[in-house]
Short mmCIF file of C-alpha atoms in Angstrom, two decimals:
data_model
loop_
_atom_site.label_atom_id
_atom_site.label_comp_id
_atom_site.label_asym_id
_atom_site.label_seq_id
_atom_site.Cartn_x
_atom_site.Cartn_y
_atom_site.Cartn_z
CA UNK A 1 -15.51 -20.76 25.82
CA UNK A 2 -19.55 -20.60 25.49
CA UNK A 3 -20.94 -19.48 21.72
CA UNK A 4 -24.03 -17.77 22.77
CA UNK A 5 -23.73 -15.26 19.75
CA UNK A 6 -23.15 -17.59 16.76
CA UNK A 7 -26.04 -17.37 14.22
CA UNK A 8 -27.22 -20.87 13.08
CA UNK A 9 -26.01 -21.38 9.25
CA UNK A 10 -29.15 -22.61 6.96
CA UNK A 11 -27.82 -22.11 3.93
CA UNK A 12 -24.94 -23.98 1.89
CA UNK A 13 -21.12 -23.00 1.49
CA UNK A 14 -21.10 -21.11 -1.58
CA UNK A 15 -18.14 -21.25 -4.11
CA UNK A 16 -16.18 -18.95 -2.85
CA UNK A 17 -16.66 -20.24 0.82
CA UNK A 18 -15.35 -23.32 -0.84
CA UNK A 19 -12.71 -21.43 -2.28
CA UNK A 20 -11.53 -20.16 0.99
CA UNK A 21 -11.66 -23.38 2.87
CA UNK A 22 -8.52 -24.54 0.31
CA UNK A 23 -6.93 -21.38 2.08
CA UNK A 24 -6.90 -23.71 5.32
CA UNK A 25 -4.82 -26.24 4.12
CA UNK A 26 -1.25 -24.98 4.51
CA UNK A 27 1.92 -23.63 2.40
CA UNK A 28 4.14 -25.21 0.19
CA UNK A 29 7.10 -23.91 1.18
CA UNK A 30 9.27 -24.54 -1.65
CA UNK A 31 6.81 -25.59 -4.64
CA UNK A 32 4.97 -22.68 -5.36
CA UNK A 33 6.08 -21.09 -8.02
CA UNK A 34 3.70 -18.05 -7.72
CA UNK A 35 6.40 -15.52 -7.87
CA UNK A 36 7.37 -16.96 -11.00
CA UNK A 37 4.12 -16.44 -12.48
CA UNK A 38 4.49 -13.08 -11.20
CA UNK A 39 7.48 -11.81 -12.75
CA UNK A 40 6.69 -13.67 -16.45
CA UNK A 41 3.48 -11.52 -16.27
CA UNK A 42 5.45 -8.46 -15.34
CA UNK A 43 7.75 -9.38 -18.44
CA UNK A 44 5.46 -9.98 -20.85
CA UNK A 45 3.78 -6.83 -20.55
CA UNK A 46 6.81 -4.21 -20.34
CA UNK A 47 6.79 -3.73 -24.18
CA UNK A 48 2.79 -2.91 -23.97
CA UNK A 49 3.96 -0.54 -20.45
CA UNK A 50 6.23 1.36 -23.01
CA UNK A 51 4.55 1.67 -26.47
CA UNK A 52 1.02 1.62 -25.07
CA UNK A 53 -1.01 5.03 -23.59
CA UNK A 54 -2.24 4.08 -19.68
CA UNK A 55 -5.56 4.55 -21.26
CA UNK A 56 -5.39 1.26 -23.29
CA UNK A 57 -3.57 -0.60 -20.33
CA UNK A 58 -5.89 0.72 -17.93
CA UNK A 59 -9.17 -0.10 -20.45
CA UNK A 60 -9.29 3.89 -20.85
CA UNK A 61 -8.98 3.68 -24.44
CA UNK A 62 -12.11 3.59 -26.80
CA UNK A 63 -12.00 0.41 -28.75
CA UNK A 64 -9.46 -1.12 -26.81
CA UNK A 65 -11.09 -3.48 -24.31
CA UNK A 66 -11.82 -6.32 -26.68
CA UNK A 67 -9.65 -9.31 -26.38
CA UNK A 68 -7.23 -8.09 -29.20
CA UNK A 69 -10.27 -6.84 -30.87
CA UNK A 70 -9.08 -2.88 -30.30
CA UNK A 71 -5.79 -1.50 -29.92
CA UNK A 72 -2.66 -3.44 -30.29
CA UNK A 73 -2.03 -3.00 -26.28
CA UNK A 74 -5.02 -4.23 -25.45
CA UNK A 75 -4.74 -7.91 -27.63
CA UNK A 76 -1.46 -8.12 -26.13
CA UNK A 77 -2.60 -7.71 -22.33
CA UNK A 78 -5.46 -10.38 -22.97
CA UNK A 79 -2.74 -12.53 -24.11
CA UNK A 80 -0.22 -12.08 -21.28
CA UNK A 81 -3.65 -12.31 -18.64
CA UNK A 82 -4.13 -15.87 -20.39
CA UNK A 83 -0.49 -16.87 -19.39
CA UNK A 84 -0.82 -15.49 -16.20
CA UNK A 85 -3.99 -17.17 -15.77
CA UNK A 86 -3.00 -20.54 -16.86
CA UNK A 87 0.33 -20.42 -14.61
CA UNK A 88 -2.02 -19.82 -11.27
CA UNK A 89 -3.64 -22.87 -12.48
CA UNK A 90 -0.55 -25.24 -12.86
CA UNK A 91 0.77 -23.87 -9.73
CA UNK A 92 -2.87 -24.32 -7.79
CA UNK A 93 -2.42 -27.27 -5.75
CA UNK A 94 1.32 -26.05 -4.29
CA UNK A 95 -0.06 -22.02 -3.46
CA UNK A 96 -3.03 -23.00 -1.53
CA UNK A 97 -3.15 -20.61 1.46
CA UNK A 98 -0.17 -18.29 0.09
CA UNK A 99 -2.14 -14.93 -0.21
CA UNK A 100 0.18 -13.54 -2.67
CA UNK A 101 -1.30 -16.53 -5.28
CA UNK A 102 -4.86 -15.41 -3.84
CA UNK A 103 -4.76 -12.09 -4.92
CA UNK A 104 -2.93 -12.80 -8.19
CA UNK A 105 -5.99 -15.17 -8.93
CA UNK A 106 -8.59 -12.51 -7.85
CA UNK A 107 -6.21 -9.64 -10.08
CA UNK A 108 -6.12 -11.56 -13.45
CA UNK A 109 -10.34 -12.50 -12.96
CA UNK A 110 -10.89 -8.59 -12.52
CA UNK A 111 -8.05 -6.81 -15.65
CA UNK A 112 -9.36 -9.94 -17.37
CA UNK A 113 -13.35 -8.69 -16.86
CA UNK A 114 -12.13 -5.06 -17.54
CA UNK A 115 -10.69 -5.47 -20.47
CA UNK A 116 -13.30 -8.28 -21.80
CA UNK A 117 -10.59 -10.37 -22.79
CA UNK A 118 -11.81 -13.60 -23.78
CA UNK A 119 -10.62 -17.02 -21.69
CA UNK A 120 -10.26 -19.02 -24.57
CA UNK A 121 -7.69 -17.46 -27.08
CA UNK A 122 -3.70 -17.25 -27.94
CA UNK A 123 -1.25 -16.56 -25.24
CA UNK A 124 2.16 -14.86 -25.00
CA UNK A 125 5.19 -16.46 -25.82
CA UNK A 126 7.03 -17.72 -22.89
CA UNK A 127 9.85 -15.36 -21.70
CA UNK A 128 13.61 -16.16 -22.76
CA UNK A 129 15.36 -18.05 -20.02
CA UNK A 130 18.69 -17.85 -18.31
CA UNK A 131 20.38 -15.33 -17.11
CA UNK A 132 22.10 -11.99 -19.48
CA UNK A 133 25.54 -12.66 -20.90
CA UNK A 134 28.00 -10.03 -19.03
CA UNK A 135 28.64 -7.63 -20.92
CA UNK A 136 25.36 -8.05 -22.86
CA UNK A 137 23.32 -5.32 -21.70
CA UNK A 138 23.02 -2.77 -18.81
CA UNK A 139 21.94 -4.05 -15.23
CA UNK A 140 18.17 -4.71 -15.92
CA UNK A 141 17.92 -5.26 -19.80
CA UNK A 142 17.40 -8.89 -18.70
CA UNK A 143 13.14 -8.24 -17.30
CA UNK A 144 12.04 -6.55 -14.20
CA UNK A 145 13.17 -7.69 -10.61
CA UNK A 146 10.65 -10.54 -9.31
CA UNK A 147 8.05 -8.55 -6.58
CA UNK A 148 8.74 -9.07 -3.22
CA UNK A 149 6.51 -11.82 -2.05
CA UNK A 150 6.27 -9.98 1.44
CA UNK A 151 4.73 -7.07 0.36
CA UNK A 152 1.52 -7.12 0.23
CA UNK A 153 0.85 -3.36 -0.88
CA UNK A 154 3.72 -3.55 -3.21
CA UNK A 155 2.37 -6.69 -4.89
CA UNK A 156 -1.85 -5.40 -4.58
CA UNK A 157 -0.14 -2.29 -6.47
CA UNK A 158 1.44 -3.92 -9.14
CA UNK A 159 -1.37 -6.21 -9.67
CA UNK A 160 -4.35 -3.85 -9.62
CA UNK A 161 -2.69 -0.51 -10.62
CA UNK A 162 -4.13 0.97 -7.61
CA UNK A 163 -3.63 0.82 -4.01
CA UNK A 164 -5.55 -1.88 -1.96
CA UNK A 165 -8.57 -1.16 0.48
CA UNK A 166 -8.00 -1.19 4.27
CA UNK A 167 -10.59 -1.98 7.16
CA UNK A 168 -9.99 -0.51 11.00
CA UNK A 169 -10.99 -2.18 14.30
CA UNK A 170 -10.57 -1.51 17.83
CA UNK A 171 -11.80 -2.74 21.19
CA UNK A 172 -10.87 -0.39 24.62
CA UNK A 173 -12.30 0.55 27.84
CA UNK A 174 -15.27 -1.42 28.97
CA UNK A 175 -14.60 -2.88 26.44
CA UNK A 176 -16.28 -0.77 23.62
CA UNK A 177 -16.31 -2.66 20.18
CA UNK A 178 -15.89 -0.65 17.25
CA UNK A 179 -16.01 -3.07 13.92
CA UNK A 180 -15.00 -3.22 10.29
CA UNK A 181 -18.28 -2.40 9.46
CA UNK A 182 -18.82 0.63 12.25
CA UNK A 183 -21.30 -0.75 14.21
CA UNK A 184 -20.43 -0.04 17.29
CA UNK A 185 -20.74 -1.92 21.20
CA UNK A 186 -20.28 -1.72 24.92
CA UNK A 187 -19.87 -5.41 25.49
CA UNK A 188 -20.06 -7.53 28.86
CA UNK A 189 -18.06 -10.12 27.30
CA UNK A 190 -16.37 -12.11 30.08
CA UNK A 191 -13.76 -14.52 29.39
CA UNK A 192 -11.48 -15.45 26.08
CA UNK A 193 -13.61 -14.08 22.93
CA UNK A 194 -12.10 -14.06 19.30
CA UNK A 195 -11.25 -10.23 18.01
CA UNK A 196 -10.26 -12.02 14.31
CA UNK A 197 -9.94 -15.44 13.32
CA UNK A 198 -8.79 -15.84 10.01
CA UNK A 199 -6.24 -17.82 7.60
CA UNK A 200 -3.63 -15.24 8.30
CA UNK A 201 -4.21 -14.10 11.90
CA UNK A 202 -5.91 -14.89 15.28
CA UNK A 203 -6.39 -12.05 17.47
CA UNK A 204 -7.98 -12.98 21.18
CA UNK A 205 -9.03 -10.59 24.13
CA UNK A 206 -9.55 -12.21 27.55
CA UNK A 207 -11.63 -9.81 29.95
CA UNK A 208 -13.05 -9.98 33.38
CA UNK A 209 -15.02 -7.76 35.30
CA UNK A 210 -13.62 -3.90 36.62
CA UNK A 211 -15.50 -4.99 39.70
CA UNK A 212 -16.45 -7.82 42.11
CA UNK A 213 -20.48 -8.55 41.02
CA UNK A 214 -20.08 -5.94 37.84
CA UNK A 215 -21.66 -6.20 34.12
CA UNK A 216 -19.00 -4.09 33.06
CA UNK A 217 -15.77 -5.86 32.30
CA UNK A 218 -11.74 -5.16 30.57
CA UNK A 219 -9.54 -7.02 28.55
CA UNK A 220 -6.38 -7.82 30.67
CA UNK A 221 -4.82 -10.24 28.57
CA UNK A 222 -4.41 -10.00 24.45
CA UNK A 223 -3.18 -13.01 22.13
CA UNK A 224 -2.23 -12.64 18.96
CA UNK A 225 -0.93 -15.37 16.17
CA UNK A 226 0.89 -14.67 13.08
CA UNK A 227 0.27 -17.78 11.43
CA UNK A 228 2.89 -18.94 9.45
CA UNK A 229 3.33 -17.97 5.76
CA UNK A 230 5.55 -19.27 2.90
CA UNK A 231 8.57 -17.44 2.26
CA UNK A 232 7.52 -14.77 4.59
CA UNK A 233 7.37 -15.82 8.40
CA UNK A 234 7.66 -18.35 10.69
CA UNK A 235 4.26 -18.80 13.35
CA UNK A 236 4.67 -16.04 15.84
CA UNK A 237 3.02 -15.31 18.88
CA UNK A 238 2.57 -12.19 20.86
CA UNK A 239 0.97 -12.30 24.18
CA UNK A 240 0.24 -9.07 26.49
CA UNK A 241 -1.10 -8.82 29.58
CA UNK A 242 -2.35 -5.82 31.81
CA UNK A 243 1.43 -4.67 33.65
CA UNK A 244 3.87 -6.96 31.18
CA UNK A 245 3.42 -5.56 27.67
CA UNK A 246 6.70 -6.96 26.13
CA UNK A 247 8.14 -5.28 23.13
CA UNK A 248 8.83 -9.05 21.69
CA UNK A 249 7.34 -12.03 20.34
CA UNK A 250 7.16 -14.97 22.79
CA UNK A 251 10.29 -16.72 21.59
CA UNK A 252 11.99 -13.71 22.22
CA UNK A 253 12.20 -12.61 18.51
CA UNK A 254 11.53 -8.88 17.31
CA UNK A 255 10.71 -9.89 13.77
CA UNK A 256 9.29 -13.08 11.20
CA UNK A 257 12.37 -14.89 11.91
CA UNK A 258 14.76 -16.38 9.43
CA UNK A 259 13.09 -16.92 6.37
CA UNK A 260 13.78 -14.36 3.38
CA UNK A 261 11.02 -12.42 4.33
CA UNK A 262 11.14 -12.20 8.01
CA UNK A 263 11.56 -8.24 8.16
CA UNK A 264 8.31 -8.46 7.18
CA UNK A 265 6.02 -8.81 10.16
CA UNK A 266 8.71 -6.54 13.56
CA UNK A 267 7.78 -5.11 16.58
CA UNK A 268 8.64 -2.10 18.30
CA UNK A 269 7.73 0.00 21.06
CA UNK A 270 8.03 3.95 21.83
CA UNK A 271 6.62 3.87 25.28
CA UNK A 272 8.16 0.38 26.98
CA UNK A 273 5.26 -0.96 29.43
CA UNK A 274 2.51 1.43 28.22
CA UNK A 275 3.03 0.81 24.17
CA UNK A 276 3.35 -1.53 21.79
CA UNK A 277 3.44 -0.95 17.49
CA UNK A 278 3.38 -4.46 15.10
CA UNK A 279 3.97 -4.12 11.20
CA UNK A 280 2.72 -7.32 9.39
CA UNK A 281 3.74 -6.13 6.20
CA UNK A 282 3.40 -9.01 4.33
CA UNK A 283 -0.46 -9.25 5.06
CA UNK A 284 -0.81 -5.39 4.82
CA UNK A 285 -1.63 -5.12 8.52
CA UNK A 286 -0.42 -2.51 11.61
CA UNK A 287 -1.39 -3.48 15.29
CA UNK A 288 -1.21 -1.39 18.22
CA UNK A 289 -1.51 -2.26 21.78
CA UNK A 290 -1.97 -0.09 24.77
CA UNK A 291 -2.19 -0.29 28.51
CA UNK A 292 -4.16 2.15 30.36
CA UNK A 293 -5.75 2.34 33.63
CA UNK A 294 -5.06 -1.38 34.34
CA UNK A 295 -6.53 -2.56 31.03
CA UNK A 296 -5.44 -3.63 27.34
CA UNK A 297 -6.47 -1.50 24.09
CA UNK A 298 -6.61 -3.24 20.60
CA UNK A 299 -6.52 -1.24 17.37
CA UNK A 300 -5.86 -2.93 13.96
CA UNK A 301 -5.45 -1.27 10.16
CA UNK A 302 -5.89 -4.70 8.06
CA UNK A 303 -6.17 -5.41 4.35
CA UNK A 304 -9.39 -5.68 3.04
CA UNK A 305 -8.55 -9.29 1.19
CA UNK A 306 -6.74 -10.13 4.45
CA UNK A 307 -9.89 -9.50 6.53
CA UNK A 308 -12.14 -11.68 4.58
CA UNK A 309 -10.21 -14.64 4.20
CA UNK A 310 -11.78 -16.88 6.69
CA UNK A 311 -14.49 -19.69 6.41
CA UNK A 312 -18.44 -20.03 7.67
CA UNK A 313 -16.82 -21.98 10.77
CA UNK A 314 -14.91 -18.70 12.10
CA UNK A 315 -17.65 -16.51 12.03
CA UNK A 316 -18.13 -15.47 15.54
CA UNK A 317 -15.24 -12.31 15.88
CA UNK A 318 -15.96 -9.54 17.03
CA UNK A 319 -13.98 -7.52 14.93
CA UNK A 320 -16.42 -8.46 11.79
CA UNK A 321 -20.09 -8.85 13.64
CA UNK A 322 -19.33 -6.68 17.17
CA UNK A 323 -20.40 -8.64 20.11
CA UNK A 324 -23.28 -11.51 20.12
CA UNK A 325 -26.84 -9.60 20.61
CA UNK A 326 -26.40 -11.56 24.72
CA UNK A 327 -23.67 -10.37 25.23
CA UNK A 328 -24.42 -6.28 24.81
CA UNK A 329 -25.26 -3.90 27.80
CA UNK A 330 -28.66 -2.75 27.46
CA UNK A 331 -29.09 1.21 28.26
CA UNK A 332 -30.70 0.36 31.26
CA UNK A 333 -27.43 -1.54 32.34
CA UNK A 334 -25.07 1.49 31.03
CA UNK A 335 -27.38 3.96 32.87
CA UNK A 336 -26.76 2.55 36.24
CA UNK A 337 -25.28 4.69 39.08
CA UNK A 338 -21.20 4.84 38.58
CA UNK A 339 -18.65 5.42 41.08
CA UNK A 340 -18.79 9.14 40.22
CA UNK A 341 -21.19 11.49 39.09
CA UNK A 342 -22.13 11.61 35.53
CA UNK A 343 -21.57 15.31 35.38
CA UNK A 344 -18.32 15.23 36.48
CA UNK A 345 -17.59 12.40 34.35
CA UNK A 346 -19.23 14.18 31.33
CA UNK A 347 -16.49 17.44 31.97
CA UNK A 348 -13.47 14.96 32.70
CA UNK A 349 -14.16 13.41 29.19
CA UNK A 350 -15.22 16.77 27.21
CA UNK A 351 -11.44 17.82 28.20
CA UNK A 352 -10.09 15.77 25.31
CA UNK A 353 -13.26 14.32 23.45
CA UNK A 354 -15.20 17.54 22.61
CA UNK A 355 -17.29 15.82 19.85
CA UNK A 356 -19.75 13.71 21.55
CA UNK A 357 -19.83 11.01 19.30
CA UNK A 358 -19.71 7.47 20.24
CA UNK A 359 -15.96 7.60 21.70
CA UNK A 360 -17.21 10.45 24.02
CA UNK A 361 -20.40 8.18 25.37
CA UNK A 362 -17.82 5.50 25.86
CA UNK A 363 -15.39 7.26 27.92
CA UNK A 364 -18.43 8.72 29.97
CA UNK A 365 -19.55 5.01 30.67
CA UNK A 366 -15.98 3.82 31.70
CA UNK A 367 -14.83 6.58 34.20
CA UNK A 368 -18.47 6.72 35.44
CA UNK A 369 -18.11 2.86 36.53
CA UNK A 370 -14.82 2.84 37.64
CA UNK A 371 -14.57 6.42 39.13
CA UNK A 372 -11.12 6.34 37.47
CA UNK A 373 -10.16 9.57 35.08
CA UNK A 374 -7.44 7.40 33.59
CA UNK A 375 -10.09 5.89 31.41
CA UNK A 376 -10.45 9.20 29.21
CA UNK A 377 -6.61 8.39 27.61
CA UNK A 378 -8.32 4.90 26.31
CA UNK A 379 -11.13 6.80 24.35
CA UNK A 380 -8.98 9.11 23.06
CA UNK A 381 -6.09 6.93 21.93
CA UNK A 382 -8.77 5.22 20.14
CA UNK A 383 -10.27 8.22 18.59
CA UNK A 384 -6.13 8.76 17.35
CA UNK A 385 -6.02 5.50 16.44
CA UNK A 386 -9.17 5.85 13.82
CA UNK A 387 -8.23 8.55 12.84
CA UNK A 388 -4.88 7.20 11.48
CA UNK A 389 -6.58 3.86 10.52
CA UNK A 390 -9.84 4.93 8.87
CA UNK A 391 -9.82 5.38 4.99
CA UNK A 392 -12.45 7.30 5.45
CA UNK A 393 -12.86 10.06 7.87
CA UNK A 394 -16.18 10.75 7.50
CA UNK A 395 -16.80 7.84 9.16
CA UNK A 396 -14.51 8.45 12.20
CA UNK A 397 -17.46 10.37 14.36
CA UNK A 398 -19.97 7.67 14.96
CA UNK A 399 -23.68 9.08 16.26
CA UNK A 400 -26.82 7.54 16.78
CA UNK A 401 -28.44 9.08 13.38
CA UNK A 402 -25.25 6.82 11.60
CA UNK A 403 -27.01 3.67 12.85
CA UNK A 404 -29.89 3.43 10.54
CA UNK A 405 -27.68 2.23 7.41
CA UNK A 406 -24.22 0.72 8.70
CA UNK A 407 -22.34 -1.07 5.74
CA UNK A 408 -23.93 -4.18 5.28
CA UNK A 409 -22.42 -7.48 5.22
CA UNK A 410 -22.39 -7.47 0.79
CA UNK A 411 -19.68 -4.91 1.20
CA UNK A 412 -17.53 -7.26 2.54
CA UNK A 413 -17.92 -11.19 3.12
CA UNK A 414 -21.55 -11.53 1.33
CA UNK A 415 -19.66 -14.88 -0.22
CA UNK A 416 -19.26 -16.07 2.99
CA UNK A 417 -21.45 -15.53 5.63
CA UNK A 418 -24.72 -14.01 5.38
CA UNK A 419 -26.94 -12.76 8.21
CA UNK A 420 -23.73 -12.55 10.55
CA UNK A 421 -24.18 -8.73 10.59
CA UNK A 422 -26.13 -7.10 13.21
CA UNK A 423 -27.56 -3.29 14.12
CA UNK A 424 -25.24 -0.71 16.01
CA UNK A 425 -26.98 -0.44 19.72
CA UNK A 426 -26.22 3.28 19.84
CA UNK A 427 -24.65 4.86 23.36
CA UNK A 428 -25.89 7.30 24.86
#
């Protein structure tokens, strides 16, 4: 497949590019002792849980933020982050590319910045090992249950007392490109083009044109790889194409497979042929696939830390920077006479988009084209879609006036990429 839209790279990898690259280089499936690190943290800090206010957990507490400087909660959480820290770092070499250890790392650097703990200092005593005595205690006395390594919003949670931060794509129609970053763009890509490609999951949309000598083209084929992760899932791969849209992985299998955590990452369907729902739980990540009027519709709700996991080499998705600049209709393309009239396209598509935003201009474009009224269901399962997906619904209406300051690239992957972002071409 041709690059036209990659930007040329004149700057060096930064550390955390660096960082990520590690990511690459596999799992240790039985030496990383993450988990481990996990629960001793957990342990360690249940007596400062119980005789501690949140506020001096949580760095609410005047006085208490100071490395054992303010409150006694506060000198002992500085002590257990130390542990915790220093077990991520004997456990380094084995957890590289297991994104429970990733977001442990990136957890203790924040509580530890939060609650200016110190690095250099005393640390807590190891926990007691081997199992309670029967009779000992009741079920429990003997520390918390280790967090489920396949959870990703279960361990984010416990980590960062708060919930993690989500990100929404989609590509339909045309197809019509809306990105983590809500720009926003009828594309004529033609051929296999990368949706995501990062350490966790590869996402590709093959199109081709609605018409014999058309711009406009459709995805009729979708791949998508669950790469394989340590303790959660074997590799899977899911492959649809326009009139076979199974409701199962290619080797037949409905779920991660046999490892502990394979319930982890499932498929199911609620409209066989027409439907298709995939929970990657482990990764924080929901997937839904559609057919409609002989083409494919992508929609993704992904982790934030998922999403930007992914090095300077796998920058050209168009999930994170919309399509390549070449590789956009211009409004002189998208104005062209369709199949029908734009009138009657206009009322077939007010029916069930009556905000013209840019779903609305999208759904004009593709019925006016193909002349086919079918193509109104793929706007609005995409407007559904967002509006499930979205964090925020103020930003589920996109309009030319929301063009002028889109997030920029700092929100999100400003350690990895910079100038990959590009303007919203607006549709109208």
């Amino acid at each position: 497949m041709g690059d036209p839209g990659r930007p040329p790279h004149s700057s060096p990898p930064t550390l955390s590019t660096v960082t990520l690259l590690l990511l690459l280089c596999g799992h240790a499936h039985s030496q990383c002792k993450i988990l481990r690190c996990n629960a001793e943290y957990v342990s360690s800090t249940l007596s400062l849980r119980a005789g501690a206010s949140p506020g001096a957990l949580r760095g609410g507490a005047a006085g208490a933020g100071g490395g054992g400087r303010g409150g006694v909660g506060s000198g002992g959480l500085c002590r257990a982050l130390r542990s915790y820290a220093l077990c991520t770092r004997r456990t380094a070499r084995t957890c590289r590319g297991d994104l429970a250890f990733h977001s442990a790392v990136h957890g203790i650097e924040d509580l530890m910045i939060q609650h200016n703990c110190s690095r250099q200092g005393p640390t807590a005593p190891p926990p007691p090992r081997g199992p309670a005595l029967p009779g000992s205690g009741p079920v429990g006395s003997s520390g918390p249950p280790a967090p489920d390594p396949c959870d990703y919003e279960g361990q984010f949670s416990r980590l960062h007392g708060r919930p993690p931060a989500f990100l929404h794509c989609a590509s339909f129609g045309d197809p019509h490109v809306r990105s983590f970053h809500h720009h926003f763009h009828t594309c004529r890509v033609q051929g296999a083009w990368p949706l995501l490609d990062n350490d966790f999951l590869y996402v590709q949309a093959t199109s081709s044109p609605v018409a014999s000598g058309a711009n406009a083209t459709a995805t009729r084929k979708l791949t998508i790889i669950f790469k394989n992760m340590q303790e959660c899932i074997d590799q899977k791969v899911y492959q649809a194409e326009v009139d076979n849209l199974p409701a199962a992985f290619e080797d037949g299998s409905i779920n991660g497979g046999d490892r502990p955590g394979g319930s982890s990452l499932s498929i199911r369907t609620a409209n066989p042929g027409n439907h298709v729902e995939i929970r990657a739980a482990y990764i924080g990540t929901t997937i839904i696939i559609r057919q409609t009027a002989g083409q494919l519709s992508f929609s993704i709700k992904v982790a934030e830390d998922v999403a930007r996991a992914f090095s300077a080499e796998q920058d050209l998705q168009l999930c994170v920077g919309g399509c390549p600049p070449s590789q956009r209709l211009s409004r002189s393309e998208r104005s062209r006479r369709g199949a029908i009239a734009i009138d009657t396209a206009k009322q077939l598509c007010k029916e069930g988009l009556p905000v013209e935003d840019a779903y609305f201009h999208s759904c004009v474009f593709d019925v006016l084209i193909s002349g086919d009224p079918n193509f109104t269901v793929a706007a609005q399962s995409a407007l559904e879609d967002a509006r499930a997906f979205l964090p925020d619904l103020e930003k589920l209406h996109l309009f030319p006036t929301d063009a002028g300051v889109p997030l920029s690239s700092g929100a999100l992957l400003a350690p990895l990429v910079s100038g990959l972002f590009v303007p919203w071409l607006c549709i109208q």
